[in-house]
């Protein structure tokens, strides 16, 4: 069984630029999560989808971050415009049901200069 | 509000020695508790979880953890550490697998 796929693995941009990350969850997993992991900290949930609907986006900075999962399968997280403090690893996870075990992808490391 | 504290930022142990990583939590109801491991460049992997029942939980790779409600703790243990256990370890608390809050992590170094 293939795991959670994320791309790109690394991204370097300048502040005020835009960036997008892609996640393909494990096949059949209805629930998808995006986390932000700043260096030296644990992951922080940004947004949770159930199929193509948002379950929780209370910690998503909506003035610059957006995410979508239009067909209820893969998902894109976008930052526009990026700030220095957005430098982090962005992790995607999926689970078969809400409340099920979460499986994590390898993450995308973003550096904002 | 729920929160997790991992008091040790970095721990070094010798290969073959025992290991205990500390985790303290704050949660308003019966917590669901988790330990994850993250190797460099890898995603998080679930080691074990506690939902209810026996307070001593067995996980993968020879790890175990004990839930102590009176101390609000969920410490991770391993009797004999292998060099491959060097990684970052995260404790998390949540409502089942939702709304998980992670600690800041403990980095484990294993000396030969």
PDB file of C-alpha atoms in Angstrom:
ATOM      1  CA  UNK A   1       0.000   0.000   0.000  1.00  0.00           C
ATOM      2  CA  UNK A   2       1.481   3.335  -1.049  1.00  0.00           C
ATOM      3  CA  UNK A   3       1.853   5.952   1.664  1.00  0.00           C
ATOM      4  CA  UNK A   4       0.955   9.616   1.716  1.00  0.00           C
ATOM      5  CA  UNK A   5       2.743  11.445  -1.090  1.00  0.00           C
ATOM      6  CA  UNK A   6       3.809  15.075  -0.924  1.00  0.00           C
ATOM      7  CA  UNK A   7       5.544  17.374  -3.365  1.00  0.00           C
ATOM      8  CA  UNK A   8       7.767  19.190  -3.617  1.00  0.00           C
ATOM      9  CA  UNK A   9      10.024  17.939  -0.853  1.00  0.00           C
ATOM     10  CA  UNK A  10      11.879  21.222  -0.614  1.00  0.00           C
ATOM     11  CA  UNK A  11      11.028  24.778  -1.635  1.00  0.00           C
ATOM     12  CA  UNK A  12      12.916  28.046  -1.255  1.00  0.00           C
ATOM     13  CA  UNK A  13      11.159  31.320  -1.996  1.00  0.00           C
ATOM     14  CA  UNK A  14      11.495  34.972  -1.163  1.00  0.00           C
ATOM     15  CA  UNK A  15       9.072  36.728   1.148  1.00  0.00           C
ATOM     16  CA  UNK A  16       5.932  38.031  -0.502  1.00  0.00           C
ATOM     17  CA  UNK A  17       6.074  35.277  -3.134  1.00  0.00           C
ATOM     18  CA  UNK A  18       3.434  32.580  -3.438  1.00  0.00           C
ATOM     19  CA  UNK A  19       3.902  28.851  -2.986  1.00  0.00           C
ATOM     20  CA  UNK A  20       1.753  25.738  -3.251  1.00  0.00           C
ATOM     21  CA  UNK A  21       2.153  22.273  -1.793  1.00  0.00           C
ATOM     22  CA  UNK A  22       0.473  19.126  -3.007  1.00  0.00           C
ATOM     23  CA  UNK A  23      -0.626  16.057  -1.086  1.00  0.00           C
ATOM     24  CA  UNK A  24      -1.999  12.739  -2.293  1.00  0.00           C
ATOM     25  CA  UNK A  25      -3.400  10.698   0.607  1.00  0.00           C
ATOM     26  CA  UNK A  26      -3.514   6.942   0.941  1.00  0.00           C
ATOM     27  CA  UNK A  27      -6.066   5.557  -1.476  1.00  0.00           C
ATOM     28  CA  UNK A  28      -9.521   5.430   0.051  1.00  0.00           C
ATOM     29  CA  UNK A  29      -8.721   7.701   3.002  1.00  0.00           C
ATOM     30  CA  UNK A  30     -11.538  10.158   3.461  1.00  0.00           C
ATOM     31  CA  UNK A  31      -9.896  12.399   6.024  1.00  0.00           C
ATOM     32  CA  UNK A  32      -6.933  14.604   5.182  1.00  0.00           C
ATOM     33  CA  UNK A  33      -4.923  16.904   7.455  1.00  0.00           C
ATOM     34  CA  UNK A  34      -2.344  19.636   6.882  1.00  0.00           C
ATOM     35  CA  UNK A  35       0.102  20.423   9.672  1.00  0.00           C
ATOM     36  CA  UNK A  36       2.777  23.090  10.071  1.00  0.00           C
ATOM     37  CA  UNK A  37       5.925  22.072  11.936  1.00  0.00           C
ATOM     38  CA  UNK A  38       8.235  24.949  12.801  1.00  0.00           C
ATOM     39  CA  UNK A  39      11.799  24.007  13.704  1.00  0.00           C
ATOM     40  CA  UNK A  40      12.017  22.960  17.323  1.00  0.00           C
ATOM     41  CA  UNK A  41       8.261  22.556  17.716  1.00  0.00           C
ATOM     42  CA  UNK A  42       5.716  19.823  17.304  1.00  0.00           C
ATOM     43  CA  UNK A  43       3.286  19.759  14.390  1.00  0.00           C
ATOM     44  CA  UNK A  44       0.356  22.167  14.543  1.00  0.00           C
ATOM     45  CA  UNK A  45      -2.883  21.334  12.743  1.00  0.00           C
ATOM     46  CA  UNK A  46      -3.773  23.885  10.066  1.00  0.00           C
ATOM     47  CA  UNK A  47      -6.798  22.305   8.422  1.00  0.00           C
ATOM     48  CA  UNK A  48      -8.737  19.043   8.334  1.00  0.00           C
ATOM     49  CA  UNK A  49     -10.876  17.808   5.447  1.00  0.00           C
ATOM     50  CA  UNK A  50     -13.501  15.093   5.391  1.00  0.00           C
ATOM     51  CA  UNK A  51     -13.832  14.184   1.720  1.00  0.00           C
ATOM     52  CA  UNK A  52     -14.018  17.616   0.063  1.00  0.00           C
ATOM     53  CA  UNK A  53     -15.470  19.464   3.060  1.00  0.00           C
ATOM     54  CA  UNK A  54     -13.591  21.374   5.747  1.00  0.00           C
ATOM     55  CA  UNK A  55     -13.987  19.928   9.253  1.00  0.00           C
ATOM     56  CA  UNK A  56     -11.633  22.235  11.145  1.00  0.00           C
ATOM     57  CA  UNK A  57      -9.647  25.239   9.935  1.00  0.00           C
ATOM     58  CA  UNK A  58      -9.580  27.168  13.198  1.00  0.00           C
ATOM     59  CA  UNK A  59      -5.776  27.429  13.227  1.00  0.00           C
ATOM     60  CA  UNK A  60      -5.348  28.295   9.541  1.00  0.00           C
ATOM     61  CA  UNK A  61      -4.151  31.916   8.987  1.00  0.00           C
ATOM     62  CA  UNK A  62      -6.820  32.636   6.434  1.00  0.00           C
ATOM     63  CA  UNK A  63      -5.436  35.992   5.393  1.00  0.00           C
ATOM     64  CA  UNK A  64      -2.583  34.241   3.587  1.00  0.00           C
ATOM     65  CA  UNK A  65      -3.170  30.483   3.717  1.00  0.00           C
ATOM     66  CA  UNK A  66      -5.728  28.553   1.713  1.00  0.00           C
ATOM     67  CA  UNK A  67      -6.348  24.886   1.061  1.00  0.00           C
ATOM     68  CA  UNK A  68      -8.636  22.883  -1.117  1.00  0.00           C
ATOM     69  CA  UNK A  69      -9.581  19.299  -1.776  1.00  0.00           C
ATOM     70  CA  UNK A  70     -11.940  19.719  -4.666  1.00  0.00           C
ATOM     71  CA  UNK A  71     -12.523  16.092  -5.620  1.00  0.00           C
ATOM     72  CA  UNK A  72     -12.081  14.682  -2.150  1.00  0.00           C
ATOM     73  CA  UNK A  73      -8.808  12.995  -3.032  1.00  0.00           C
ATOM     74  CA  UNK A  74      -5.624  15.038  -3.341  1.00  0.00           C
ATOM     75  CA  UNK A  75      -5.217  18.444  -1.764  1.00  0.00           C
ATOM     76  CA  UNK A  76      -3.302  21.665  -2.272  1.00  0.00           C
ATOM     77  CA  UNK A  77      -2.144  24.093   0.410  1.00  0.00           C
ATOM     78  CA  UNK A  78      -1.230  27.592  -0.740  1.00  0.00           C
ATOM     79  CA  UNK A  79       0.516  30.498   0.931  1.00  0.00           C
ATOM     80  CA  UNK A  80       0.126  33.936  -0.632  1.00  0.00           C
ATOM     81  CA  UNK A  81       2.077  36.054   0.173  1.00  0.00           C
ATOM     82  CA  UNK A  82       4.680  34.199   2.209  1.00  0.00           C
ATOM     83  CA  UNK A  83       6.328  35.666   5.289  1.00  0.00           C
ATOM     84  CA  UNK A  84       9.627  34.777   6.916  1.00  0.00           C
ATOM     85  CA  UNK A  85       7.804  33.104   9.805  1.00  0.00           C
ATOM     86  CA  UNK A  86       6.175  30.648   7.377  1.00  0.00           C
ATOM     87  CA  UNK A  87       9.471  28.778   7.111  1.00  0.00           C
ATOM     88  CA  UNK A  88       8.589  25.300   8.339  1.00  0.00           C
ATOM     89  CA  UNK A  89       7.911  21.739   7.309  1.00  0.00           C
ATOM     90  CA  UNK A  90       4.376  21.246   6.027  1.00  0.00           C
ATOM     91  CA  UNK A  91       3.089  17.769   6.768  1.00  0.00           C
ATOM     92  CA  UNK A  92       0.108  16.082   5.213  1.00  0.00           C
ATOM     93  CA  UNK A  93      -1.627  13.166   6.897  1.00  0.00           C
ATOM     94  CA  UNK A  94      -4.622  11.024   6.091  1.00  0.00           C
ATOM     95  CA  UNK A  95      -6.885   8.595   7.863  1.00  0.00           C
ATOM     96  CA  UNK A  96      -9.573   6.225   6.655  1.00  0.00           C
ATOM     97  CA  UNK A  97     -12.211   7.761   8.877  1.00  0.00           C
ATOM     98  CA  UNK A  98     -12.539  10.710  11.225  1.00  0.00           C
ATOM     99  CA  UNK A  99     -10.933   9.512  14.432  1.00  0.00           C
ATOM    100  CA  UNK A 100      -8.879   6.862  12.710  1.00  0.00           C
ATOM    101  CA  UNK A 101      -5.110   6.535  12.912  1.00  0.00           C
ATOM    102  CA  UNK A 102      -3.321   9.265  10.969  1.00  0.00           C
ATOM    103  CA  UNK A 103      -0.609   8.337   8.480  1.00  0.00           C
ATOM    104  CA  UNK A 104       1.892  11.066   7.688  1.00  0.00           C
ATOM    105  CA  UNK A 105       3.711  11.985   4.506  1.00  0.00           C
ATOM    106  CA  UNK A 106       7.403  12.974   4.433  1.00  0.00           C
ATOM    107  CA  UNK A 107       6.603  16.691   4.424  1.00  0.00           C
ATOM    108  CA  UNK A 108       7.619  19.721   2.378  1.00  0.00           C
ATOM    109  CA  UNK A 109      10.366  21.876   3.846  1.00  0.00           C
ATOM    110  CA  UNK A 110       9.713  25.531   3.033  1.00  0.00           C
ATOM    111  CA  UNK A 111      12.375  28.197   3.445  1.00  0.00           C
ATOM    112  CA  UNK A 112      11.303  31.827   3.068  1.00  0.00           C
ATOM    113  CA  UNK A 113      14.187  34.268   2.542  1.00  0.00           C
TER     114      UNK A 113
ATOM    115  CA  UNK B   1      -7.253  23.887  26.732  1.00  0.00           C
ATOM    116  CA  UNK B   2      -5.309  20.773  26.006  1.00  0.00           C
ATOM    117  CA  UNK B   3      -1.530  20.912  25.919  1.00  0.00           C
ATOM    118  CA  UNK B   4       1.479  18.649  26.050  1.00  0.00           C
ATOM    119  CA  UNK B   5       4.841  19.225  27.701  1.00  0.00           C
ATOM    120  CA  UNK B   6       7.961  17.273  26.900  1.00  0.00           C
ATOM    121  CA  UNK B   7      10.465  18.546  29.468  1.00  0.00           C
ATOM    122  CA  UNK B   8      13.560  17.140  27.791  1.00  0.00           C
ATOM    123  CA  UNK B   9      14.623  18.786  24.549  1.00  0.00           C
ATOM    124  CA  UNK B  10      17.536  16.412  23.975  1.00  0.00           C
ATOM    125  CA  UNK B  11      18.539  13.114  25.557  1.00  0.00           C
ATOM    126  CA  UNK B  12      21.660  11.048  24.940  1.00  0.00           C
ATOM    127  CA  UNK B  13      21.855   7.391  25.919  1.00  0.00           C
ATOM    128  CA  UNK B  14      24.339   4.634  25.230  1.00  0.00           C
ATOM    129  CA  UNK B  15      23.349   1.784  22.965  1.00  0.00           C
ATOM    130  CA  UNK B  16      21.906  -1.016  25.054  1.00  0.00           C
ATOM    131  CA  UNK B  17      20.908   1.279  27.893  1.00  0.00           C
ATOM    132  CA  UNK B  18      17.337   1.829  28.973  1.00  0.00           C
ATOM    133  CA  UNK B  19      15.351   4.856  27.890  1.00  0.00           C
ATOM    134  CA  UNK B  20      12.553   6.930  29.351  1.00  0.00           C
ATOM    135  CA  UNK B  21      11.115   9.971  27.596  1.00  0.00           C
ATOM    136  CA  UNK B  22       8.820  12.142  29.659  1.00  0.00           C
ATOM    137  CA  UNK B  23       5.462  13.531  28.635  1.00  0.00           C
ATOM    138  CA  UNK B  24       2.996  15.532  30.731  1.00  0.00           C
ATOM    139  CA  UNK B  25      -0.379  16.622  29.458  1.00  0.00           C
ATOM    140  CA  UNK B  26      -3.238  18.917  30.316  1.00  0.00           C
ATOM    141  CA  UNK B  27      -6.673  17.870  29.129  1.00  0.00           C
ATOM    142  CA  UNK B  28     -10.196  18.499  30.342  1.00  0.00           C
ATOM    143  CA  UNK B  29     -11.564  15.019  29.770  1.00  0.00           C
ATOM    144  CA  UNK B  30     -10.247  11.511  29.416  1.00  0.00           C
ATOM    145  CA  UNK B  31      -7.308  11.950  27.093  1.00  0.00           C
ATOM    146  CA  UNK B  32      -6.307  10.012  24.070  1.00  0.00           C
ATOM    147  CA  UNK B  33      -2.514   9.858  24.172  1.00  0.00           C
ATOM    148  CA  UNK B  34      -0.001   9.069  21.473  1.00  0.00           C
ATOM    149  CA  UNK B  35       3.710   8.731  20.884  1.00  0.00           C
ATOM    150  CA  UNK B  36       5.151   9.335  17.416  1.00  0.00           C
ATOM    151  CA  UNK B  37       8.692   8.984  16.108  1.00  0.00           C
ATOM    152  CA  UNK B  38      10.164  11.129  13.348  1.00  0.00           C
ATOM    153  CA  UNK B  39      13.415  10.181  11.662  1.00  0.00           C
ATOM    154  CA  UNK B  40      15.289  12.807   9.615  1.00  0.00           C
ATOM    155  CA  UNK B  41      13.476  13.510   6.362  1.00  0.00           C
ATOM    156  CA  UNK B  42      10.637  11.179   7.284  1.00  0.00           C
ATOM    157  CA  UNK B  43       7.063  11.695   8.282  1.00  0.00           C
ATOM    158  CA  UNK B  44       5.787  10.840  11.729  1.00  0.00           C
ATOM    159  CA  UNK B  45       5.206   7.202  12.563  1.00  0.00           C
ATOM    160  CA  UNK B  46       2.854   6.109  15.318  1.00  0.00           C
ATOM    161  CA  UNK B  47       4.638   4.095  18.028  1.00  0.00           C
ATOM    162  CA  UNK B  48       1.691   3.505  20.339  1.00  0.00           C
ATOM    163  CA  UNK B  49      -1.522   4.998  21.628  1.00  0.00           C
ATOM    164  CA  UNK B  50      -3.677   4.914  24.743  1.00  0.00           C
ATOM    165  CA  UNK B  51      -7.432   5.257  24.626  1.00  0.00           C
ATOM    166  CA  UNK B  52      -8.665   3.298  27.663  1.00  0.00           C
ATOM    167  CA  UNK B  53      -8.138   0.078  29.572  1.00  0.00           C
ATOM    168  CA  UNK B  54      -4.740  -1.238  30.609  1.00  0.00           C
ATOM    169  CA  UNK B  55      -2.558   1.739  31.508  1.00  0.00           C
ATOM    170  CA  UNK B  56       0.597   0.022  30.248  1.00  0.00           C
ATOM    171  CA  UNK B  57       0.579   0.145  26.458  1.00  0.00           C
ATOM    172  CA  UNK B  58       2.830  -1.852  24.175  1.00  0.00           C
ATOM    173  CA  UNK B  59       3.894  -0.401  20.849  1.00  0.00           C
ATOM    174  CA  UNK B  60       6.074  -1.149  17.882  1.00  0.00           C
ATOM    175  CA  UNK B  61       9.878  -1.435  17.916  1.00  0.00           C
ATOM    176  CA  UNK B  62       9.905  -2.607  21.543  1.00  0.00           C
ATOM    177  CA  UNK B  63       8.509   0.617  23.016  1.00  0.00           C
ATOM    178  CA  UNK B  64       5.961   0.860  25.792  1.00  0.00           C
ATOM    179  CA  UNK B  65       4.299   3.712  27.643  1.00  0.00           C
ATOM    180  CA  UNK B  66       2.439   3.992  30.914  1.00  0.00           C
ATOM    181  CA  UNK B  67      -0.537   6.272  31.515  1.00  0.00           C
ATOM    182  CA  UNK B  68      -0.570   7.717  35.021  1.00  0.00           C
ATOM    183  CA  UNK B  69      -3.675   9.808  35.545  1.00  0.00           C
ATOM    184  CA  UNK B  70      -2.601  11.034  38.989  1.00  0.00           C
ATOM    185  CA  UNK B  71       0.578  12.482  37.505  1.00  0.00           C
ATOM    186  CA  UNK B  72      -0.914  13.523  34.148  1.00  0.00           C
ATOM    187  CA  UNK B  73       1.931  11.663  32.512  1.00  0.00           C
ATOM    188  CA  UNK B  74       2.434   9.280  29.629  1.00  0.00           C
ATOM    189  CA  UNK B  75       6.137   8.415  29.622  1.00  0.00           C
ATOM    190  CA  UNK B  76       7.695   6.351  26.865  1.00  0.00           C
ATOM    191  CA  UNK B  77      10.139   3.581  27.737  1.00  0.00           C
ATOM    192  CA  UNK B  78      12.389   1.062  26.076  1.00  0.00           C
ATOM    193  CA  UNK B  79      14.531  -1.426  28.021  1.00  0.00           C
ATOM    194  CA  UNK B  80      17.440  -1.506  25.561  1.00  0.00           C
ATOM    195  CA  UNK B  81      18.054   1.209  22.990  1.00  0.00           C
ATOM    196  CA  UNK B  82      19.406   0.446  19.518  1.00  0.00           C
ATOM    197  CA  UNK B  83      21.377   2.886  17.361  1.00  0.00           C
ATOM    198  CA  UNK B  84      18.456   2.957  14.917  1.00  0.00           C
ATOM    199  CA  UNK B  85      16.241   4.490  17.610  1.00  0.00           C
ATOM    200  CA  UNK B  86      18.015   7.834  17.218  1.00  0.00           C
ATOM    201  CA  UNK B  87      15.248  10.196  16.119  1.00  0.00           C
ATOM    202  CA  UNK B  88      12.822  12.855  17.328  1.00  0.00           C
ATOM    203  CA  UNK B  89       9.980  11.663  19.538  1.00  0.00           C
ATOM    204  CA  UNK B  90       6.682  13.471  19.919  1.00  0.00           C
ATOM    205  CA  UNK B  91       3.973  12.987  22.494  1.00  0.00           C
ATOM    206  CA  UNK B  92       0.451  14.080  21.530  1.00  0.00           C
ATOM    207  CA  UNK B  93      -2.933  14.384  23.241  1.00  0.00           C
ATOM    208  CA  UNK B  94      -6.314  14.629  21.620  1.00  0.00           C
ATOM    209  CA  UNK B  95      -9.860  13.554  21.304  1.00  0.00           C
ATOM    210  CA  UNK B  96      -9.456  10.131  19.645  1.00  0.00           C
ATOM    211  CA  UNK B  97      -7.341  10.920  16.603  1.00  0.00           C
ATOM    212  CA  UNK B  98      -8.801  14.351  16.056  1.00  0.00           C
ATOM    213  CA  UNK B  99      -7.642  17.716  17.269  1.00  0.00           C
ATOM    214  CA  UNK B 100      -4.274  16.343  18.295  1.00  0.00           C
ATOM    215  CA  UNK B 101      -1.886  18.669  20.107  1.00  0.00           C
ATOM    216  CA  UNK B 102       1.759  17.741  19.915  1.00  0.00           C
ATOM    217  CA  UNK B 103       4.572  18.416  22.345  1.00  0.00           C
ATOM    218  CA  UNK B 104       7.729  20.152  21.177  1.00  0.00           C
ATOM    219  CA  UNK B 105       9.554  16.857  20.866  1.00  0.00           C
ATOM    220  CA  UNK B 106      12.579  15.161  22.421  1.00  0.00           C
ATOM    221  CA  UNK B 107      15.585  14.470  20.267  1.00  0.00           C
ATOM    222  CA  UNK B 108      17.259  11.156  21.095  1.00  0.00           C
ATOM    223  CA  UNK B 109      20.943  10.593  20.395  1.00  0.00           C
ATOM    224  CA  UNK B 110      22.361   7.083  20.811  1.00  0.00           C
ATOM    225  CA  UNK B 111      26.047   6.717  21.647  1.00  0.00           C
ATOM    226  CA  UNK B 112      27.878   3.614  20.400  1.00  0.00           C
TER     227      UNK B 112
END
